[in-house]
């Protein structure tokens, strides 16, 4: 699809972790406490966090994202041979105040000033999302903070993407969905959203049935592609 694929969108919906919030900043803030295995811990933690959401969805055994994040951290700490309850508590606490990527705040402010509907659609637990958004000063920019707590399943299940349609009262094709996760982009595209893959890591495309409408290096590259807000 052409680069103007997003110009007719009425709402811009953002994944949270890895898209707005830098999940690597959790361990980075405590690098001295973690030691030489900091990068490995960060990678393992994120890997298991995602895996546990997918596995729990397939098993029909939902636990909220705070619990999943703690379980994933426990696995990662065990894998690197570090048993430190105080460090664990500090690492979990950092998830409530993750850093945003450098371009996030100004991009959101610009979209908001143009009159677009903005929302977060995340696997994150509601309290986690509100805390992180508040600590970074972006909470007031969103019309909706949409999470899976009541639905009790995780992305990329289609019912999760339907939540954004219901909350924002727009059609799927009127939503531009931004995520740094290729699997999330595939799920959103399959559901019917327009999609912008924020591929900061320059990763190869996932081998799934739907690819991104546009691929960007950062959220700020979204702005030239956005049209005037559409009336209902």
CSV table of C-alpha atoms in Angstrom, one decimal:
chain,number,residue,atom,x,y,z
A,1,UNK,CA,0.0,0.0,0.0
A,2,UNK,CA,1.2,3.5,-0.7
A,3,UNK,CA,2.6,5.9,1.8
A,4,UNK,CA,-0.7,7.8,2.0
A,5,UNK,CA,-2.5,4.8,3.3
A,6,UNK,CA,-3.0,6.5,6.7
A,7,UNK,CA,-4.3,9.8,5.4
A,8,UNK,CA,-8.0,8.9,5.8
A,9,UNK,CA,-7.6,7.5,9.3
A,10,UNK,CA,-9.8,9.0,12.1
A,11,UNK,CA,-8.0,7.5,15.0
A,12,UNK,CA,-4.4,6.6,15.9
A,13,UNK,CA,-3.9,3.7,18.2
A,14,UNK,CA,-0.6,2.8,19.7
A,15,UNK,CA,0.9,-0.3,21.2
A,16,UNK,CA,2.6,0.6,24.5
A,17,UNK,CA,5.6,-1.6,25.3
A,18,UNK,CA,8.4,-1.3,22.8
A,19,UNK,CA,6.4,1.3,20.8
A,20,UNK,CA,5.8,4.2,23.2
A,21,UNK,CA,7.8,2.9,26.2
A,22,UNK,CA,11.3,1.6,26.0
A,23,UNK,CA,11.2,-1.8,27.8
A,24,UNK,CA,15.0,-1.9,27.8
A,25,UNK,CA,15.1,1.1,30.1
A,26,UNK,CA,13.9,-1.1,33.0
A,27,UNK,CA,17.1,-3.0,33.3
A,28,UNK,CA,19.2,0.0,32.0
A,29,UNK,CA,18.2,2.0,35.0
A,30,UNK,CA,19.6,-0.7,37.3
A,31,UNK,CA,22.5,-1.9,35.1
A,32,UNK,CA,25.1,-1.4,37.9
A,33,UNK,CA,23.0,-3.6,40.3
A,34,UNK,CA,22.5,-6.3,37.7
A,35,UNK,CA,26.1,-6.5,36.5
A,36,UNK,CA,27.6,-8.0,33.4
A,37,UNK,CA,24.4,-10.0,32.5
A,38,UNK,CA,22.3,-6.9,32.2
A,39,UNK,CA,21.7,-7.1,28.5
A,40,UNK,CA,21.0,-10.8,28.6
A,41,UNK,CA,18.5,-10.3,31.5
A,42,UNK,CA,16.7,-7.6,29.6
A,43,UNK,CA,16.4,-9.7,26.4
A,44,UNK,CA,15.3,-12.8,28.3
A,45,UNK,CA,12.8,-10.9,30.4
A,46,UNK,CA,11.1,-9.5,27.3
A,47,UNK,CA,11.2,-12.7,25.4
A,48,UNK,CA,9.5,-14.7,28.2
A,49,UNK,CA,7.0,-11.9,28.9
A,50,UNK,CA,5.7,-12.1,25.3
A,51,UNK,CA,5.8,-15.9,25.2
A,52,UNK,CA,3.8,-16.2,28.4
A,53,UNK,CA,1.0,-13.9,27.0
A,54,UNK,CA,0.8,-16.1,23.9
A,55,UNK,CA,0.9,-19.4,25.8
A,56,UNK,CA,-1.6,-18.3,28.4
A,57,UNK,CA,-4.0,-17.2,25.6
A,58,UNK,CA,-3.7,-20.6,23.9
A,59,UNK,CA,-4.1,-22.4,27.2
A,60,UNK,CA,-7.1,-20.3,28.3
A,61,UNK,CA,-5.3,-19.6,31.5
A,62,UNK,CA,-5.3,-15.8,31.8
A,63,UNK,CA,-3.2,-13.9,34.3
A,64,UNK,CA,-2.8,-10.1,34.0
A,65,UNK,CA,0.3,-8.5,32.6
A,66,UNK,CA,1.7,-7.5,35.9
A,67,UNK,CA,1.7,-11.2,37.0
A,68,UNK,CA,3.1,-12.3,33.6
A,69,UNK,CA,5.8,-9.6,33.8
A,70,UNK,CA,6.8,-10.9,37.2
A,71,UNK,CA,6.8,-14.5,36.1
A,72,UNK,CA,9.0,-13.6,33.1
A,73,UNK,CA,11.4,-11.7,35.3
A,74,UNK,CA,11.7,-14.7,37.7
A,75,UNK,CA,12.5,-17.0,34.8
A,76,UNK,CA,15.1,-14.6,33.5
A,77,UNK,CA,16.8,-14.0,36.9
A,78,UNK,CA,16.9,-17.8,37.4
A,79,UNK,CA,18.4,-18.3,34.0
A,80,UNK,CA,21.3,-15.9,34.8
A,81,UNK,CA,21.7,-17.4,38.3
A,82,UNK,CA,20.7,-14.2,40.2
A,83,UNK,CA,18.5,-14.6,43.2
A,84,UNK,CA,18.0,-11.1,44.7
A,85,UNK,CA,14.5,-10.3,46.0
A,86,UNK,CA,15.4,-6.6,46.5
A,87,UNK,CA,16.7,-6.3,42.9
A,88,UNK,CA,13.6,-8.1,41.6
A,89,UNK,CA,11.3,-5.6,43.4
A,90,UNK,CA,13.2,-2.7,42.0
A,91,UNK,CA,13.1,-4.0,38.5
A,92,UNK,CA,9.3,-4.5,38.7
A,93,UNK,CA,8.9,-1.0,40.0
A,94,UNK,CA,10.7,0.4,37.0
A,95,UNK,CA,8.0,-1.0,34.7
A,96,UNK,CA,5.7,1.6,36.2
A,97,UNK,CA,7.9,4.5,35.0
A,98,UNK,CA,9.5,3.3,31.8
A,99,UNK,CA,11.2,5.8,29.6
A,100,UNK,CA,9.5,6.8,26.4
A,101,UNK,CA,11.4,6.8,23.1
A,102,UNK,CA,12.8,10.3,22.3
A,103,UNK,CA,10.3,11.2,19.6
A,104,UNK,CA,7.2,10.0,21.3
A,105,UNK,CA,6.0,13.0,23.3
A,106,UNK,CA,6.3,15.5,20.5
A,107,UNK,CA,4.7,13.2,18.0
A,108,UNK,CA,1.7,12.6,20.3
A,109,UNK,CA,1.3,16.3,21.0
A,110,UNK,CA,1.3,17.1,17.3
A,111,UNK,CA,-1.3,14.5,16.5
A,112,UNK,CA,-3.4,15.7,19.4
A,113,UNK,CA,-3.1,19.3,18.4
A,114,UNK,CA,-4.3,18.3,14.9
A,115,UNK,CA,-7.6,17.0,16.4
A,116,UNK,CA,-7.0,13.2,16.0
A,117,UNK,CA,-8.4,10.6,18.3
A,118,UNK,CA,-5.5,8.9,20.2
A,119,UNK,CA,-5.5,5.7,22.2
A,120,UNK,CA,-3.3,3.0,23.7
A,121,UNK,CA,-4.2,-0.6,22.9
A,122,UNK,CA,-2.0,-2.8,25.0
A,123,UNK,CA,-1.6,-6.2,26.7
A,124,UNK,CA,-0.5,-4.2,29.7
A,125,UNK,CA,-2.6,-4.2,32.9
A,126,UNK,CA,-4.5,-0.9,33.3
A,127,UNK,CA,-2.6,0.3,36.4
A,128,UNK,CA,0.7,-0.3,34.6
A,129,UNK,CA,-0.3,1.7,31.6
A,130,UNK,CA,-1.7,4.6,33.5
A,131,UNK,CA,1.3,4.8,35.8
A,132,UNK,CA,3.8,4.7,32.9
A,133,UNK,CA,1.8,7.2,30.8
A,134,UNK,CA,1.5,9.5,33.8
A,135,UNK,CA,5.2,9.4,34.7
A,136,UNK,CA,6.2,10.3,31.2
A,137,UNK,CA,3.6,13.1,30.9
A,138,UNK,CA,1.5,11.6,28.1
A,139,UNK,CA,-1.5,10.4,29.9
A,140,UNK,CA,-3.6,13.4,29.1
A,141,UNK,CA,-3.0,13.1,25.4
A,142,UNK,CA,-5.0,9.9,25.0
A,143,UNK,CA,-8.8,9.6,24.6
A,144,UNK,CA,-8.7,6.0,25.7
A,145,UNK,CA,-6.3,3.6,27.5
A,146,UNK,CA,-7.5,0.2,26.3
A,147,UNK,CA,-6.3,-3.0,28.0
A,148,UNK,CA,-7.2,-6.6,28.0
A,149,UNK,CA,-8.0,-7.0,31.7
A,150,UNK,CA,-11.7,-7.6,31.2
A,151,UNK,CA,-11.4,-9.6,28.0
A,152,UNK,CA,-8.9,-11.9,29.6
A,153,UNK,CA,-6.9,-12.8,26.5
A,154,UNK,CA,-4.0,-11.1,24.8
A,155,UNK,CA,-3.0,-9.7,21.4
A,156,UNK,CA,-2.9,-10.9,18.6
A,157,UNK,CA,-6.4,-12.3,19.3
A,158,UNK,CA,-8.9,-10.4,17.1
A,159,UNK,CA,-11.1,-9.7,20.1
A,160,UNK,CA,-8.4,-7.4,21.5
A,161,UNK,CA,-8.3,-5.2,18.4
A,162,UNK,CA,-12.1,-5.1,18.4
A,163,UNK,CA,-11.9,-3.3,21.8
A,164,UNK,CA,-10.4,-0.3,20.0
A,165,UNK,CA,-13.2,-0.2,17.4
A,166,UNK,CA,-15.8,-0.4,20.2
A,167,UNK,CA,-14.2,2.3,22.4
A,168,UNK,CA,-13.4,4.8,19.7
A,169,UNK,CA,-16.6,4.1,17.7
A,170,UNK,CA,-14.9,4.0,14.3
A,171,UNK,CA,-14.5,1.3,11.7
A,172,UNK,CA,-11.4,-0.9,11.6
A,173,UNK,CA,-10.1,0.7,8.4
A,174,UNK,CA,-10.4,4.1,10.0
A,175,UNK,CA,-7.8,3.2,12.6
A,176,UNK,CA,-4.1,3.5,12.1
A,177,UNK,CA,-2.4,1.1,14.4
A,178,UNK,CA,1.3,1.7,15.4
A,179,UNK,CA,3.5,-1.0,16.9
A,180,UNK,CA,7.1,-1.9,17.0
A,181,UNK,CA,6.2,-5.6,17.1
A,182,UNK,CA,5.9,-7.3,13.8
A,183,UNK,CA,3.6,-10.0,15.1
A,184,UNK,CA,1.3,-7.3,16.5
A,185,UNK,CA,1.3,-5.5,13.1
A,186,UNK,CA,0.3,-8.8,11.5
A,187,UNK,CA,-2.5,-9.3,14.0
A,188,UNK,CA,-3.8,-5.8,13.6
A,189,UNK,CA,-3.6,-6.0,9.8
A,190,UNK,CA,-5.4,-9.3,9.7
A,191,UNK,CA,-8.2,-7.7,11.8
A,192,UNK,CA,-8.6,-4.8,9.4
A,193,UNK,CA,-6.6,-1.9,10.8
A,194,UNK,CA,-4.3,0.2,8.7
A,195,UNK,CA,-0.8,-0.4,10.2
A,196,UNK,CA,2.5,1.4,10.7
A,197,UNK,CA,5.3,-0.8,11.8
A,198,UNK,CA,7.8,1.2,13.9
A,199,UNK,CA,10.8,-0.8,13.1
A,200,UNK,CA,13.5,0.9,15.1
A,201,UNK,CA,15.6,-2.3,15.2
A,202,UNK,CA,15.5,-2.8,11.4
A,203,UNK,CA,14.2,-6.3,11.9
A,204,UNK,CA,13.1,-8.5,9.0
A,205,UNK,CA,9.4,-8.8,8.3
A,206,UNK,CA,7.5,-11.6,10.0
A,207,UNK,CA,6.4,-14.4,7.7
A,208,UNK,CA,2.7,-14.0,8.5
A,209,UNK,CA,-0.3,-13.3,6.3
A,210,UNK,CA,-0.3,-9.5,6.7
A,211,UNK,CA,2.5,-7.0,6.4
A,212,UNK,CA,2.6,-3.3,7.4
A,213,UNK,CA,1.0,-0.6,5.3
A,214,UNK,CA,4.0,1.5,6.1
A,215,UNK,CA,7.4,0.8,7.8
A,216,UNK,CA,8.9,3.6,9.8
A,217,UNK,CA,12.1,4.1,11.7
A,218,UNK,CA,10.4,6.1,14.4
A,219,UNK,CA,7.0,7.5,15.4
A,220,UNK,CA,7.9,11.0,14.1
A,221,UNK,CA,8.0,9.7,10.6
A,222,UNK,CA,4.2,9.1,10.9
A,223,UNK,CA,3.4,12.8,10.9
A,224,UNK,CA,4.0,13.5,7.1
A,225,UNK,CA,1.6,10.6,6.3
A,226,UNK,CA,-1.3,11.9,8.4
A,227,UNK,CA,-4.2,13.8,6.8
A,228,UNK,CA,-6.7,16.2,8.3
A,229,UNK,CA,-9.0,14.5,10.9
A,230,UNK,CA,-12.0,13.0,9.2
A,231,UNK,CA,-15.6,13.9,10.3
A,232,UNK,CA,-17.9,11.1,11.3
